Short mmCIF file of C-alpha atoms in Angstrom, two decimals:
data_model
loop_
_atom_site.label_atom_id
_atom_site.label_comp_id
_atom_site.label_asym_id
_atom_site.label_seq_id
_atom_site.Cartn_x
_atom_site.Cartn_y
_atom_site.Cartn_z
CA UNK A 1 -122.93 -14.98 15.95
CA UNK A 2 -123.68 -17.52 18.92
CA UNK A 3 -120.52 -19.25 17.44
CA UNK A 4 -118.22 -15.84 17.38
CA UNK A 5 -118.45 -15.25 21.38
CA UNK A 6 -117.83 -18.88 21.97
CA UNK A 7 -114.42 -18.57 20.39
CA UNK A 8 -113.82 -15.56 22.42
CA UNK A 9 -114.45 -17.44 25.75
CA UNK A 10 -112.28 -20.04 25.09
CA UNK A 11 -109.50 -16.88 24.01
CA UNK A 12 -110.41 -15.83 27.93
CA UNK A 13 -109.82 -18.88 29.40
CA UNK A 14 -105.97 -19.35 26.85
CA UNK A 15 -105.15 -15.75 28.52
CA UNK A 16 -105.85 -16.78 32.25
CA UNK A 17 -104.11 -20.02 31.64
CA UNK A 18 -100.92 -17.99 30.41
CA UNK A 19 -100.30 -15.86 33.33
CA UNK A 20 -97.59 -17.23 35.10
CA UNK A 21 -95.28 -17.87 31.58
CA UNK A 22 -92.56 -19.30 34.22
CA UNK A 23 -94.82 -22.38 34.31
CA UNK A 24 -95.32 -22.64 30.99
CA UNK A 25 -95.33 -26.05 28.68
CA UNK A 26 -96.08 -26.96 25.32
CA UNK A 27 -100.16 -26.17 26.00
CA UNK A 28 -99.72 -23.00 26.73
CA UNK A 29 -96.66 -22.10 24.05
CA UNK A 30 -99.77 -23.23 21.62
CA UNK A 31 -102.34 -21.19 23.42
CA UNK A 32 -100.15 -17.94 23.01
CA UNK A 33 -99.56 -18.92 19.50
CA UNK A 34 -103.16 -18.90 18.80
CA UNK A 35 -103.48 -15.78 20.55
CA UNK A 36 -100.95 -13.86 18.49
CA UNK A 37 -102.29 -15.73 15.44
CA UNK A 38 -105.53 -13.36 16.28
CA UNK A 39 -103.61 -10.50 17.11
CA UNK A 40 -101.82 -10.49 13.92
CA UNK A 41 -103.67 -12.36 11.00
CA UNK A 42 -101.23 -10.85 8.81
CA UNK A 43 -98.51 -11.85 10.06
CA UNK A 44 -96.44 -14.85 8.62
CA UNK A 45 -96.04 -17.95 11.02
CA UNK A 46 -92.07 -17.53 11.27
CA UNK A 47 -91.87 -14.11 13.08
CA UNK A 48 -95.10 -15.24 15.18
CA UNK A 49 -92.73 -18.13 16.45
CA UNK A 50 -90.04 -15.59 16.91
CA UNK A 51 -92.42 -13.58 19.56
CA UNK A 52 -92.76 -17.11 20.82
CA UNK A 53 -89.18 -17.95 21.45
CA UNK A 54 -89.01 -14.74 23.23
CA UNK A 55 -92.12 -15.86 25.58
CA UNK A 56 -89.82 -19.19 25.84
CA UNK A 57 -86.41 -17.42 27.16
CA UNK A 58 -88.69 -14.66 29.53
CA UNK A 59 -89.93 -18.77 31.13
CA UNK A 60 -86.94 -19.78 31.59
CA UNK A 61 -85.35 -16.97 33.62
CA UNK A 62 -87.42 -17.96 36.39
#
């Protein structure tokens, strides 16, 4: 159980580090991917990386 909220801490800290996505690098690309990965267990790693492009394009408006 002890081991269940420490993953959600860490999914705290990924969210506050993805807040400004016009900053965003590799790190965080990988943090959001992890966070959809939770979000959607079922879905297959292709459209997850399609969400993530889409993160990608909003960064680079900015």
């Amino acid at each position: 159980m002890e081991r269940k909220n420490k993953h959600i801490e860490e999914v705290k800290i990924r969210k506050a580090k993805v807040t400004d996505i016009s900053k965003m690098n590799e790190i965080y690309v990988e943090c959001i991917f992890d966070e959809l990965k939770l979000q959607f267990p079922k879905t297959t790693n292709l459209s997850l990386i399609r969400k993530l492009n889409k993160y990608k394009k909003i960064g680079k408006k900015h």
